[in-house]
mmCIF file of C-alpha atoms in Angstrom:
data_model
loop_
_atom_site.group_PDB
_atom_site.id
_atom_site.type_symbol
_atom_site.label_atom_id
_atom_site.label_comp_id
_atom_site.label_asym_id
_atom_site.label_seq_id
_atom_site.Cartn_x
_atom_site.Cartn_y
_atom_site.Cartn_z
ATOM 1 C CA UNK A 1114 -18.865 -99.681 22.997
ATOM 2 C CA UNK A 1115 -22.084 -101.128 21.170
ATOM 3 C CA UNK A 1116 -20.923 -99.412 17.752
ATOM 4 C CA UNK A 1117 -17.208 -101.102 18.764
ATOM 5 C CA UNK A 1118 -18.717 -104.510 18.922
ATOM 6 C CA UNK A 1119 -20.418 -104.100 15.977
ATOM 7 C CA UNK A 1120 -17.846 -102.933 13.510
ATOM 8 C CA UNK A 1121 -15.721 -105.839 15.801
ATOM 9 C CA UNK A 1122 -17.950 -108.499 14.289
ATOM 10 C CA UNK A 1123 -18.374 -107.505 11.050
ATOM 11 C CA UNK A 1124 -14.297 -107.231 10.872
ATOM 12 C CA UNK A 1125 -13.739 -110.443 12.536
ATOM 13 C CA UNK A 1126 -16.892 -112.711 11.442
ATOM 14 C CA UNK A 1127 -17.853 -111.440 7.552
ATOM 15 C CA UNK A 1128 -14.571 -109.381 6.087
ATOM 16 C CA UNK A 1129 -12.398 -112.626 7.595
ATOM 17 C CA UNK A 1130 -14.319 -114.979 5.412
ATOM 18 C CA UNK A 1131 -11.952 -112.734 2.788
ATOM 19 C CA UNK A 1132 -8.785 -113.615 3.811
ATOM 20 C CA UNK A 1133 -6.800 -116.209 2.670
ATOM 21 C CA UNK A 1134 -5.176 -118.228 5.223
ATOM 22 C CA UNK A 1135 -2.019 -116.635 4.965
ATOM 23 C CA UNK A 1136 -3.394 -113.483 5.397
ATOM 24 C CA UNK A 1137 -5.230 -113.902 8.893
ATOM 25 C CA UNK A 1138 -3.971 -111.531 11.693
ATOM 26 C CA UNK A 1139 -0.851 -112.106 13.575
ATOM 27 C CA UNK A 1140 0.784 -111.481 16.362
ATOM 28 C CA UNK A 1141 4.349 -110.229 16.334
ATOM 29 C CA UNK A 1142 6.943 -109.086 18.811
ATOM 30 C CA UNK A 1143 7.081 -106.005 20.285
ATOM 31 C CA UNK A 1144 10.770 -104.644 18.938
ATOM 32 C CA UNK A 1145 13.095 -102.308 20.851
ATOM 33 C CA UNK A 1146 14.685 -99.058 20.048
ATOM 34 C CA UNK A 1147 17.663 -100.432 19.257
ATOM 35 C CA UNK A 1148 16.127 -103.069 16.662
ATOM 36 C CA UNK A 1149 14.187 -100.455 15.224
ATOM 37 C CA UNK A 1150 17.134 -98.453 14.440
ATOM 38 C CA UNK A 1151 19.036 -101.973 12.773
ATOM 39 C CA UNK A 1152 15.894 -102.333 10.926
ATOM 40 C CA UNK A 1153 14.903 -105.646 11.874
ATOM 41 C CA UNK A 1154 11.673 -107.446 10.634
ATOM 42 C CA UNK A 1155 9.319 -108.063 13.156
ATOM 43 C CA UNK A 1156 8.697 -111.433 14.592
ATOM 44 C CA UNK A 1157 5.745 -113.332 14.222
ATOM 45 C CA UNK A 1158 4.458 -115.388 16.757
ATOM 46 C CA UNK A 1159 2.249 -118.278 16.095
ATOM 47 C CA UNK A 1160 -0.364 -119.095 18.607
ATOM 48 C CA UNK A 1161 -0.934 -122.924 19.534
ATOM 49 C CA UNK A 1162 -2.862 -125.347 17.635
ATOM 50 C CA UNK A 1163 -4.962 -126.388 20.634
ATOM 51 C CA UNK A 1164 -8.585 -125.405 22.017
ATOM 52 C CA UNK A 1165 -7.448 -123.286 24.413
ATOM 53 C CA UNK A 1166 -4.941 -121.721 21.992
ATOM 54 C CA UNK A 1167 -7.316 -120.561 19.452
ATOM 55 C CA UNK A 1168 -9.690 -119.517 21.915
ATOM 56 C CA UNK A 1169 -7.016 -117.143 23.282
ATOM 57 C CA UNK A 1170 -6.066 -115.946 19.749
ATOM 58 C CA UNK A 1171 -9.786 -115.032 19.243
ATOM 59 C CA UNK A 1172 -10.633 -113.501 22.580
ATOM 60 C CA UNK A 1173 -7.264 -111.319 21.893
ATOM 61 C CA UNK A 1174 -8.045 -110.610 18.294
ATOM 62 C CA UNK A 1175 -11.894 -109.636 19.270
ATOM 63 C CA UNK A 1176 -11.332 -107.281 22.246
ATOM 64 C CA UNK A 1177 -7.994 -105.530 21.747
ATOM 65 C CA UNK A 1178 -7.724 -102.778 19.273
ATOM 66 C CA UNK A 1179 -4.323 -103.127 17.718
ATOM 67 C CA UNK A 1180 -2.564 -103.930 20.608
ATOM 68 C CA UNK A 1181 -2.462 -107.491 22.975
ATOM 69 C CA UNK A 1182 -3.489 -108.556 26.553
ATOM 70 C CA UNK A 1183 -0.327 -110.324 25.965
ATOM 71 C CA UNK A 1184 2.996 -108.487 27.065
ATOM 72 C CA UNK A 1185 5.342 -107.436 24.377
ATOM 73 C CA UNK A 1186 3.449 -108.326 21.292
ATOM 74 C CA UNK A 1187 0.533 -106.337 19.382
ATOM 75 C CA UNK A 1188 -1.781 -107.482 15.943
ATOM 76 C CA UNK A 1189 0.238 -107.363 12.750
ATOM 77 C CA UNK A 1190 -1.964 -104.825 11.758
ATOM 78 C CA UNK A 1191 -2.183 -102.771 14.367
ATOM 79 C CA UNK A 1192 -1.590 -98.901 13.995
ATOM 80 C CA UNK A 1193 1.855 -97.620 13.884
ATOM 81 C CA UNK A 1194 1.797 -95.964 17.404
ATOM 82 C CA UNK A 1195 0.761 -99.438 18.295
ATOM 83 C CA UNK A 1196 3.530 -101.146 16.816
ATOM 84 C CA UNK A 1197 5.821 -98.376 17.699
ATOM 85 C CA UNK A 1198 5.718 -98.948 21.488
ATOM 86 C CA UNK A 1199 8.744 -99.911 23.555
ATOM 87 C CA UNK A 1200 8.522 -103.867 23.947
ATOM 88 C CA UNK A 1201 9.339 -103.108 28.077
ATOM 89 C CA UNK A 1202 6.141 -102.455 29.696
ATOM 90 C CA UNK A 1203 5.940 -99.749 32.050
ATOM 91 C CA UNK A 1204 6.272 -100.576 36.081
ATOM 92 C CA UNK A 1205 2.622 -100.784 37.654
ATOM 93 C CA UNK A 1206 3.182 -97.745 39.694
ATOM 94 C CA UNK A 1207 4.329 -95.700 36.635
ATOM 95 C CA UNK A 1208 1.601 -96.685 34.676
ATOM 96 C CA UNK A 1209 -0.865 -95.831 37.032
ATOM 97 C CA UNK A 1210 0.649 -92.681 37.751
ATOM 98 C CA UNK A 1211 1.015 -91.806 34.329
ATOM 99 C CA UNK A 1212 -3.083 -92.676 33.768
ATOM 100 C CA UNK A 1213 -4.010 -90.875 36.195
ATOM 101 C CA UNK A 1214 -2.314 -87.511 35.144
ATOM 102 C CA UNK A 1215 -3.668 -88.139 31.805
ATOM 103 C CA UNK A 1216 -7.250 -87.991 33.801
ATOM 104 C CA UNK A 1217 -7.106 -85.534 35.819
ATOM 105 C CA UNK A 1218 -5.902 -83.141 32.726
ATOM 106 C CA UNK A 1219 -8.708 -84.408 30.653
ATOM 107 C CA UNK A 1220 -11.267 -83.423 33.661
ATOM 108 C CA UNK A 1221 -9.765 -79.986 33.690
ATOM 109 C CA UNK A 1222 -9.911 -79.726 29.707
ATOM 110 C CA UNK A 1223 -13.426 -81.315 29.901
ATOM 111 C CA UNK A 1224 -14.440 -78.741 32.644
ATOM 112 C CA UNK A 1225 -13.260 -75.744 30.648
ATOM 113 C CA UNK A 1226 -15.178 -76.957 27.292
ATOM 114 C CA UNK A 1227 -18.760 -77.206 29.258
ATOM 115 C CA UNK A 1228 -17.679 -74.212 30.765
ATOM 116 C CA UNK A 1229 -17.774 -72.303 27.583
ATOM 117 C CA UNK A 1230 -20.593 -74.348 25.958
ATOM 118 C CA UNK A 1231 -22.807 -73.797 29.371
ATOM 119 C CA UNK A 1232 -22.186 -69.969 28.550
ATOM 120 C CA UNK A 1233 -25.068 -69.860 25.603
ATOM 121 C CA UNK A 1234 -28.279 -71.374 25.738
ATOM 122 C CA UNK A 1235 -28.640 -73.058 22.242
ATOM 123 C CA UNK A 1236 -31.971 -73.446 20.044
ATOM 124 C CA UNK A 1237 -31.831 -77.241 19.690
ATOM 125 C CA UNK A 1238 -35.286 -76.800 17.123
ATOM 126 C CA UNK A 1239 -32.953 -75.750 14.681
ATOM 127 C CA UNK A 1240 -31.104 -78.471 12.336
ATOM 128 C CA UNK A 1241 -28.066 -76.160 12.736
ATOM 129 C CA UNK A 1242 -27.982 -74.614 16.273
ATOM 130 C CA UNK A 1243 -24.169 -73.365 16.069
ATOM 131 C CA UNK A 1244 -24.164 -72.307 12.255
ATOM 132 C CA UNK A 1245 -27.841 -71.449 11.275
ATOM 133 C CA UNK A 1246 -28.138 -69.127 14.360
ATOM 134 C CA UNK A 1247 -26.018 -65.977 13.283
ATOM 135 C CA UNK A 1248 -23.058 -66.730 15.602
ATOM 136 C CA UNK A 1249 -20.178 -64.834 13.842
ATOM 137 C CA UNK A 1250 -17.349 -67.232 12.414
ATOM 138 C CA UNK A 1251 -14.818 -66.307 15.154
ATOM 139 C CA UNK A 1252 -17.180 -67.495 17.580
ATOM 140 C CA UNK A 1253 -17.930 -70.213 15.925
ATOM 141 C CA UNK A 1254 -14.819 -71.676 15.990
ATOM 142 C CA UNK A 1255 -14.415 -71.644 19.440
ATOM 143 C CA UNK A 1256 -17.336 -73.377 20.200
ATOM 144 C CA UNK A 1257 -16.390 -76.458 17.713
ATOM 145 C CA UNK A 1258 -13.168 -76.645 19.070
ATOM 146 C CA UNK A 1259 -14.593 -76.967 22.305
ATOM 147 C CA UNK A 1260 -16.602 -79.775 21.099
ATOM 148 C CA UNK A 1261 -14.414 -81.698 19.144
ATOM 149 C CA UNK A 1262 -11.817 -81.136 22.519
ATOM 150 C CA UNK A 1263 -14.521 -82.765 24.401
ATOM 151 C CA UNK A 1264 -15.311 -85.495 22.217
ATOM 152 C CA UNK A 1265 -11.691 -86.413 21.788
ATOM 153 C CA UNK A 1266 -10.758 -86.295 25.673
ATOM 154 C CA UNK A 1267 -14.360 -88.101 26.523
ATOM 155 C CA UNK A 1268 -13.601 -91.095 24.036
ATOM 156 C CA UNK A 1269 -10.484 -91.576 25.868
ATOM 157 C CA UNK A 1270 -11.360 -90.959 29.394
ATOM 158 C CA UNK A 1271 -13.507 -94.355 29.887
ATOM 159 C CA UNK A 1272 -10.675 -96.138 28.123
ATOM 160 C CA UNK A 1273 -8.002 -94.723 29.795
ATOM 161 C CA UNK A 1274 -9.551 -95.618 33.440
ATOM 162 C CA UNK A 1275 -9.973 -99.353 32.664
ATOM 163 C CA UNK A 1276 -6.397 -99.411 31.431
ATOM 164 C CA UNK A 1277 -5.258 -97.786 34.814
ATOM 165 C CA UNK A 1278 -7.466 -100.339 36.925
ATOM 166 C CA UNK A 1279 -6.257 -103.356 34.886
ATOM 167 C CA UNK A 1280 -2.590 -102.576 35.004
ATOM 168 C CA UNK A 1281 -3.167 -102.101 38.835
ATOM 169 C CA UNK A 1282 -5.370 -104.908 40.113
ATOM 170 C CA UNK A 1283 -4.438 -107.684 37.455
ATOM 171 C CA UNK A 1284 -0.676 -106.237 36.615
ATOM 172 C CA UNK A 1285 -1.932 -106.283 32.907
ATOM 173 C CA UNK A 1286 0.800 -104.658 30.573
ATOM 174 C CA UNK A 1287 1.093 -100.826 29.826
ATOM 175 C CA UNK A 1288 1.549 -101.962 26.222
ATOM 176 C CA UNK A 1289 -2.140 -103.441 25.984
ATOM 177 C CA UNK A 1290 -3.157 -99.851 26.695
ATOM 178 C CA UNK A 1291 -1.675 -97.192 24.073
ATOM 179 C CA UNK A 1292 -2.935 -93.977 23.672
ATOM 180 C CA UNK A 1293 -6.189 -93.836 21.974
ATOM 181 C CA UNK A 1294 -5.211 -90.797 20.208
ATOM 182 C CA UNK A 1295 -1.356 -90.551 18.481
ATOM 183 C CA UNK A 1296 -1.167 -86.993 19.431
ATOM 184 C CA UNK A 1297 -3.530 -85.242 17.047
ATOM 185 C CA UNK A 1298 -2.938 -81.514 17.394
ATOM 186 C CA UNK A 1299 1.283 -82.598 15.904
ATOM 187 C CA UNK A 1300 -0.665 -83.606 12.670
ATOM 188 C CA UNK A 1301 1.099 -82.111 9.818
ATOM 189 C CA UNK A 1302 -1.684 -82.484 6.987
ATOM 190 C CA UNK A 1303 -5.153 -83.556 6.682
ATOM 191 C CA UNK A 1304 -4.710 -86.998 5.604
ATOM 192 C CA UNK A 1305 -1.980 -87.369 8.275
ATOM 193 C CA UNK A 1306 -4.934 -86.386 10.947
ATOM 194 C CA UNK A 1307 -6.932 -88.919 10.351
ATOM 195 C CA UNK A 1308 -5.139 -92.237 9.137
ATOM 196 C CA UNK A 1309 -2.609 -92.074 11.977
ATOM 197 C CA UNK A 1310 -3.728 -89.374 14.866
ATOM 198 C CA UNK A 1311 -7.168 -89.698 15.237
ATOM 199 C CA UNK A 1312 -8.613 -92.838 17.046
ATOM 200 C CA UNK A 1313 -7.917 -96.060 15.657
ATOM 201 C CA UNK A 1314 -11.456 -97.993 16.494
ATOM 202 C CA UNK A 1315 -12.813 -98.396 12.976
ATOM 203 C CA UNK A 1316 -9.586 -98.179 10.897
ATOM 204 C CA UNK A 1317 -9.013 -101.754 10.410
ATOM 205 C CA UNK A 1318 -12.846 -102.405 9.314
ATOM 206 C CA UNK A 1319 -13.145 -99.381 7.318
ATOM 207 C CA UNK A 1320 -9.755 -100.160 5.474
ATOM 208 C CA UNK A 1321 -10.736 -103.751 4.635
ATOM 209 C CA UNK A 1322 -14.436 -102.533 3.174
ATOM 210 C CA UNK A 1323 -12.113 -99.591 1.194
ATOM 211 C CA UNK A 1324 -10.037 -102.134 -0.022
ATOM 212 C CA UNK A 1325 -12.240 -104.678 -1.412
ATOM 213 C CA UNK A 1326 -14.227 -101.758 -2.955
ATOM 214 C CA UNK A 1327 -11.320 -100.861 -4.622
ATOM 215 C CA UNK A 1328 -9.911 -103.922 -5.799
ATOM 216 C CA UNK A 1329 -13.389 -104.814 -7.562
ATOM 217 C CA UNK A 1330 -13.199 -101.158 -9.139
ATOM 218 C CA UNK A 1331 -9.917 -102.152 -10.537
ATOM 219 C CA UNK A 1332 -10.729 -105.319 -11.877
ATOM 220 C CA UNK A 1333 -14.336 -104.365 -13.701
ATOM 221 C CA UNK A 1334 -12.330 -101.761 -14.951
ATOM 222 C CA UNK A 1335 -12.994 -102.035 -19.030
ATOM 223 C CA UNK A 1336 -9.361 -100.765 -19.958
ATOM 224 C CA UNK A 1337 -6.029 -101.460 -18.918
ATOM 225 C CA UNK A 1338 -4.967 -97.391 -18.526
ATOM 226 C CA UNK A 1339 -7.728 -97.338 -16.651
ATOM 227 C CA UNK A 1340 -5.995 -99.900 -14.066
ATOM 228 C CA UNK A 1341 -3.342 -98.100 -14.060
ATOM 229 C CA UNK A 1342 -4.430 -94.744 -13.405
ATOM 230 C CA UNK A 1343 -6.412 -96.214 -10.474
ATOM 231 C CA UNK A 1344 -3.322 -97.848 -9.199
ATOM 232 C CA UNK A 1345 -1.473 -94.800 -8.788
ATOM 233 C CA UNK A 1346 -0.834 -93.797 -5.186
ATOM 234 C CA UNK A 1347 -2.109 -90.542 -5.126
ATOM 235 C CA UNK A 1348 -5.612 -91.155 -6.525
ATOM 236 C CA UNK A 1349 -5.851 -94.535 -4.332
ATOM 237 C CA UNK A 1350 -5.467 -92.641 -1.262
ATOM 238 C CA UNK A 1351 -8.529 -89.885 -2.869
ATOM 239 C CA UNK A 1352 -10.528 -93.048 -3.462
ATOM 240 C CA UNK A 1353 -10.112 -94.675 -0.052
ATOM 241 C CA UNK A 1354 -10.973 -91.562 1.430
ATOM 242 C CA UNK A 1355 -14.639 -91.102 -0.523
ATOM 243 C CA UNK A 1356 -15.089 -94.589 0.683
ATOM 244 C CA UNK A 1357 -13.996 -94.463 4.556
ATOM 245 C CA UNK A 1358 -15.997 -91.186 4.984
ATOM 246 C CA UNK A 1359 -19.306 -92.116 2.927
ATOM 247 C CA UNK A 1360 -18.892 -95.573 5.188
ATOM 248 C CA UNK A 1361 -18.187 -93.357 8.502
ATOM 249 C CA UNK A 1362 -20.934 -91.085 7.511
ATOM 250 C CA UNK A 1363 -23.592 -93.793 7.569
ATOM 251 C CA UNK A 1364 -22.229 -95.377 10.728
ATOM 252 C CA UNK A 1365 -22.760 -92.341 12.512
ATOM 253 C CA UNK A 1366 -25.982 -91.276 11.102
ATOM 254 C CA UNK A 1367 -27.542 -94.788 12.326
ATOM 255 C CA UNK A 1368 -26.445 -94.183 15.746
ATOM 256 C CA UNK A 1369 -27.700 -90.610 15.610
ATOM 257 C CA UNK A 1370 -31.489 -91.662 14.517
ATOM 258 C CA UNK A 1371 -31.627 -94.217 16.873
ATOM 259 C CA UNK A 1372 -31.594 -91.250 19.785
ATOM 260 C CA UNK A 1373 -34.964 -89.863 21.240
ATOM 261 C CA UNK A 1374 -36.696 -87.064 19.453
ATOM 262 C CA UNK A 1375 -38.718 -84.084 21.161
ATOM 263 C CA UNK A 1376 -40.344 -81.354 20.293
ATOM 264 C CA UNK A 1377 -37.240 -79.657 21.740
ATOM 265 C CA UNK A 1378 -34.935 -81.583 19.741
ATOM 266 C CA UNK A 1379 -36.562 -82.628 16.249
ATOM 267 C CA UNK A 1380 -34.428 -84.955 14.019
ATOM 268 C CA UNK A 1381 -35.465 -83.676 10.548
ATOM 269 C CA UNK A 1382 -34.140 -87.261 8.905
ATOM 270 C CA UNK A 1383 -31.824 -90.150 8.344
ATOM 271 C CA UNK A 1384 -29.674 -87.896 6.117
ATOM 272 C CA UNK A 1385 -28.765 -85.129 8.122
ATOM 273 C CA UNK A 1386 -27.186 -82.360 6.449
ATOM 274 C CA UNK A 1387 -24.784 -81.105 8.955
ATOM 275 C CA UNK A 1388 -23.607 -85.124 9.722
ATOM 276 C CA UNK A 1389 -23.056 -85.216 5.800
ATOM 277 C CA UNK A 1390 -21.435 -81.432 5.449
ATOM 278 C CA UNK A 1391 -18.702 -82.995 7.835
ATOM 279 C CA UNK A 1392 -18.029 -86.126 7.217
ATOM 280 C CA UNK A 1393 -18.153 -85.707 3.250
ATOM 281 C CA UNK A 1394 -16.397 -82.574 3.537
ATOM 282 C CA UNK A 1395 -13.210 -84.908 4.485
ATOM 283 C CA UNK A 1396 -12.108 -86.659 1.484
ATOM 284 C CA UNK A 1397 -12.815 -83.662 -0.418
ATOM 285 C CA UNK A 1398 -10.070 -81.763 2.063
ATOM 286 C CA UNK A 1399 -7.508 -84.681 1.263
ATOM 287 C CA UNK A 1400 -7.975 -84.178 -2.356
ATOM 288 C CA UNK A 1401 -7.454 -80.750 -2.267
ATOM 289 C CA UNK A 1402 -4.385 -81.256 -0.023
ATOM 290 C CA UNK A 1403 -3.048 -84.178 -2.668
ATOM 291 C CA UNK A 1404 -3.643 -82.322 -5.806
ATOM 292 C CA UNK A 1405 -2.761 -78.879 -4.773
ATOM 293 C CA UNK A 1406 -1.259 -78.057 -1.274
ATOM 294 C CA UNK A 1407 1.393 -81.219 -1.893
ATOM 295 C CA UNK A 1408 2.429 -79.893 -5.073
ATOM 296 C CA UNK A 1409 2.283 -76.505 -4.577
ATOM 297 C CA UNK A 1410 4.482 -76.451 -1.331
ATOM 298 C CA UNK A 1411 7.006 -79.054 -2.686
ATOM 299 C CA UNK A 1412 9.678 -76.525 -3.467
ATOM 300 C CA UNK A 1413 9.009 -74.134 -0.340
ATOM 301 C CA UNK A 1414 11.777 -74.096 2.446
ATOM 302 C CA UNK A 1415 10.949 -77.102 5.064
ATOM 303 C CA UNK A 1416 9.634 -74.344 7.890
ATOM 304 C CA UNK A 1417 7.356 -72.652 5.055
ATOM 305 C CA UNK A 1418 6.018 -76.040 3.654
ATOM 306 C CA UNK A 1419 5.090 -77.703 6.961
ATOM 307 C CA UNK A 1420 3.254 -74.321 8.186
ATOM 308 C CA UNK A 1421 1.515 -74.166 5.239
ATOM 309 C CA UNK A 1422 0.595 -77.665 5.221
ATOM 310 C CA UNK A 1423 -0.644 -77.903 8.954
ATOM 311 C CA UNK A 1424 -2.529 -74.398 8.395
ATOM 312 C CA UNK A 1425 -4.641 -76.175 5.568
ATOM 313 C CA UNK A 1426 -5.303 -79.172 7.722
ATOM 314 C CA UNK A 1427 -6.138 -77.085 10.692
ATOM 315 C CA UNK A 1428 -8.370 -74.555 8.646
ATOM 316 C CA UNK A 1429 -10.024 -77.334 7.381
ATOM 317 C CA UNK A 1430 -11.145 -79.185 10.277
ATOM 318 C CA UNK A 1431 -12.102 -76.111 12.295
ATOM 319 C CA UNK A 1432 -14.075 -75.237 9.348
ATOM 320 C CA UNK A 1433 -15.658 -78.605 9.181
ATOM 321 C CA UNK A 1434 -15.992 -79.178 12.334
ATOM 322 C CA UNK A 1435 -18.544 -76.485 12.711
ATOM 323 C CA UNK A 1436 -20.776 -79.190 11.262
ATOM 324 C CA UNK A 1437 -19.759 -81.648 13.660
ATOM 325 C CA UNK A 1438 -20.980 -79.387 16.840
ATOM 326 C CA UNK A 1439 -24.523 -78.688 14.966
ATOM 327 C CA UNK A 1440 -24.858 -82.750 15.345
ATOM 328 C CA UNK A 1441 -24.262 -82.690 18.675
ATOM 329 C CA UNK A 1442 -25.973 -79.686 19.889
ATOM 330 C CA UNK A 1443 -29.215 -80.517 17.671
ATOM 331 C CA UNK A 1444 -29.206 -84.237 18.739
ATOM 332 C CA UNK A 1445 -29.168 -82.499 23.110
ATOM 333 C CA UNK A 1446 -26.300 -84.443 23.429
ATOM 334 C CA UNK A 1447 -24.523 -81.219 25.138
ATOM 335 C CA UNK A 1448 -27.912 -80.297 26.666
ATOM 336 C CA UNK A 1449 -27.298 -79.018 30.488
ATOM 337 C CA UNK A 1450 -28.946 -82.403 31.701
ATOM 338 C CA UNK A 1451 -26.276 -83.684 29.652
ATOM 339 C CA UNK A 1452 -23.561 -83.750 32.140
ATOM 340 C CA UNK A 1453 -19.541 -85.271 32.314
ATOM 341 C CA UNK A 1454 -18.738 -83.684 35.405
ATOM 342 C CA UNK A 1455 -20.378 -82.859 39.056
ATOM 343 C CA UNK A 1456 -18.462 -80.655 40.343
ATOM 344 C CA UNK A 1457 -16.411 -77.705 38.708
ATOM 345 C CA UNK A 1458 -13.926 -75.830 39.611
ATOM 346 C CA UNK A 1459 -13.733 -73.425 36.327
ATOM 347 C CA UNK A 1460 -17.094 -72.350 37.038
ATOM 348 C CA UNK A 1461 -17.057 -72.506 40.931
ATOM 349 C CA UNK A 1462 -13.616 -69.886 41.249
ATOM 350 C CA UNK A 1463 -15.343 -67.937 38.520
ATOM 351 C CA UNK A 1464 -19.041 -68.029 39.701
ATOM 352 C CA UNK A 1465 -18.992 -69.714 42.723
ATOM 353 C CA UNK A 1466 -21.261 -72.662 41.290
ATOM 354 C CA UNK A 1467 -18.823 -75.321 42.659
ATOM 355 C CA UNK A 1468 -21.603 -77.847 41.581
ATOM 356 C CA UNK A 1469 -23.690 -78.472 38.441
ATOM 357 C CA UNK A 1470 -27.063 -79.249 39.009
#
């Protein structure tokens, strides 16, 4: 939530010193199926020129992430997912149904991930507990997944909760509440993963920096070819990516030597090297999946091309994310006093420990 605010007021209070008038965020109308299909622009919607109407455009543009307290609209540049909803909110009930079935799934997922992570007791002295410690690869796999499962269903859990409570007590829409995550495990390439699946708390920020970056590479450019090679599409989306990560990578790194160090949990420095293996390891993916998987499985039969594709993207992250675990592990941040749950029931029809202490 701190790291939220943060990016939050750098977006909203330097980057919007940027923008041109006519390029300040909007609102627009939620559209239905029906004028999706037809193809319809959406509608803006202009908030009032009055104190109380700015002050409601800026509360809604500060604390919603895409999407509006407002029913039927979201930000103009919200996510697609975002903009994708149905403009009919869902019924109270239904929504608070449907949240909590979403959290008692993610308890059960969350349950079985500790449960497999409680199963080894991990050197936390060494900068890479899961890959510096002679686990074999297969092994290793497992235990990142189990990670990067956990950290995916425990960044939505909080959220999820207050949407649930909100739409019940104060009736607020379903729509102000998407998913946080656009179903990641459908992703069909790398670059697919994480501009549209993953989470979308820093996108807007992190696109803005990437695109100013950009735009002043392009015009101290010396030579017009130059230009024009950086304009192209392909090596555009390469660049954004260096930028986004090396940005993302810092982010996180900040947060991570701000924690408490032991002598059970050293922090050897700012630039940690399995924090940098993953999160530079990204654009480097996406480049590889531009420049060669794209090309290469162009003329493949559609079944062919898309496994392909999603086996490179999933290869890749379960590779990288090997890295991401040796973060968390070394940092004690899955530490057995570090604890999402109370009770189990993985653990307690397995082993009869029905509580974790």
């Amino acid at each position: 939530m701190g790291s939220y605010g943060m990016m939050k007021m750098f977006e909203i209070c330097v980057m919007g010193f940027w923008n041109r008038e006519e390029d300040w965020p909007k609102w627009v109308r939620l559209q239905t199926d029906q004028e999706r299909k037809e193809g319809k622009r959406r509608e803006i919607i202009s908030f009032t020129p009055t104190v109380l109407g700015r002050l409601a455009y800026s509360l809604d543009l500060a604390t919603a992430g895409g999407s509006s307290w407002y029913r039927g609209r979201a930000w103009d540049w919200a996510a697609p997912a975002i903009l994708n909803q149905h403009a009919q909110s869902l019924p109270r009930f239904q929504f608070f149904l449907q949240s909590l079935v979403f959290l008692i799934r993610a308890f059960l997922l969350v349950d079985v991930c500790e449960s497999i992570l409680a199963s080894r007791t991990w050197d936390t002295t060494r900068p890479q507990p899961l890959t510096g410690d002679g686990i074999p690869m297969l092994m290793q796999l497992v235990f990142a997944t189990c990670v990067c499962a956990r950290t995916m269903v425990g960044t939505s859990f909080t959220y999820t909760f207050f949407g649930m409570m909100f739409g019940l007590v104060m009736n607020t829409p379903s729509t102000a509440f998407p998913p946080m995550f656009n179903r990641p495990f459908a992703s069909r390439s790398l670059a697919e993963f994480w501009s549209s699946k993953w989470h979308p708390i820093y996108r807007r920020p992190f696109h803005q920096l990437s695109s100013g970056i950009i735009s002043l590479f392009i015009f101290f450019s010396s030579s017009s070819s130059q230009k024009t090679r950086i304009l192209a599409r392909r090596d555009v989306k390469i660049f954004r990516s260096i930028i986004v990560f090396t940005l993302s990578c810092l982010l996180h790194l900040l947060h991570l030597k701000a924690l408490p160090t032991d002598a059970i949990h050293p922090y050897p420095s700012f630039f940690n090297t399995a924090g940098m293996k993953f999160f530079l390891s990204q654009p480097l993916g996406i480049a590889i999946e531009v420049l060669f998987v794209r090309p290469f499985t162009e003329s493949l039969p559609d079944r062919v091309k898309s496994a392909v594709r999603r086996g490179f993207a999933w290869a890749w992250l379960l590779w990288s994310g090997r890295f991401f675990a040796d973060i968390w592990f070394a940092r004690g941040l899955l530490d057995h006093t570090e604890r999402d749950i109370i009770y189990s029931p993985v653990r307690g029809i397995l082993k009869g420990q029905w509580r974790i202490d």
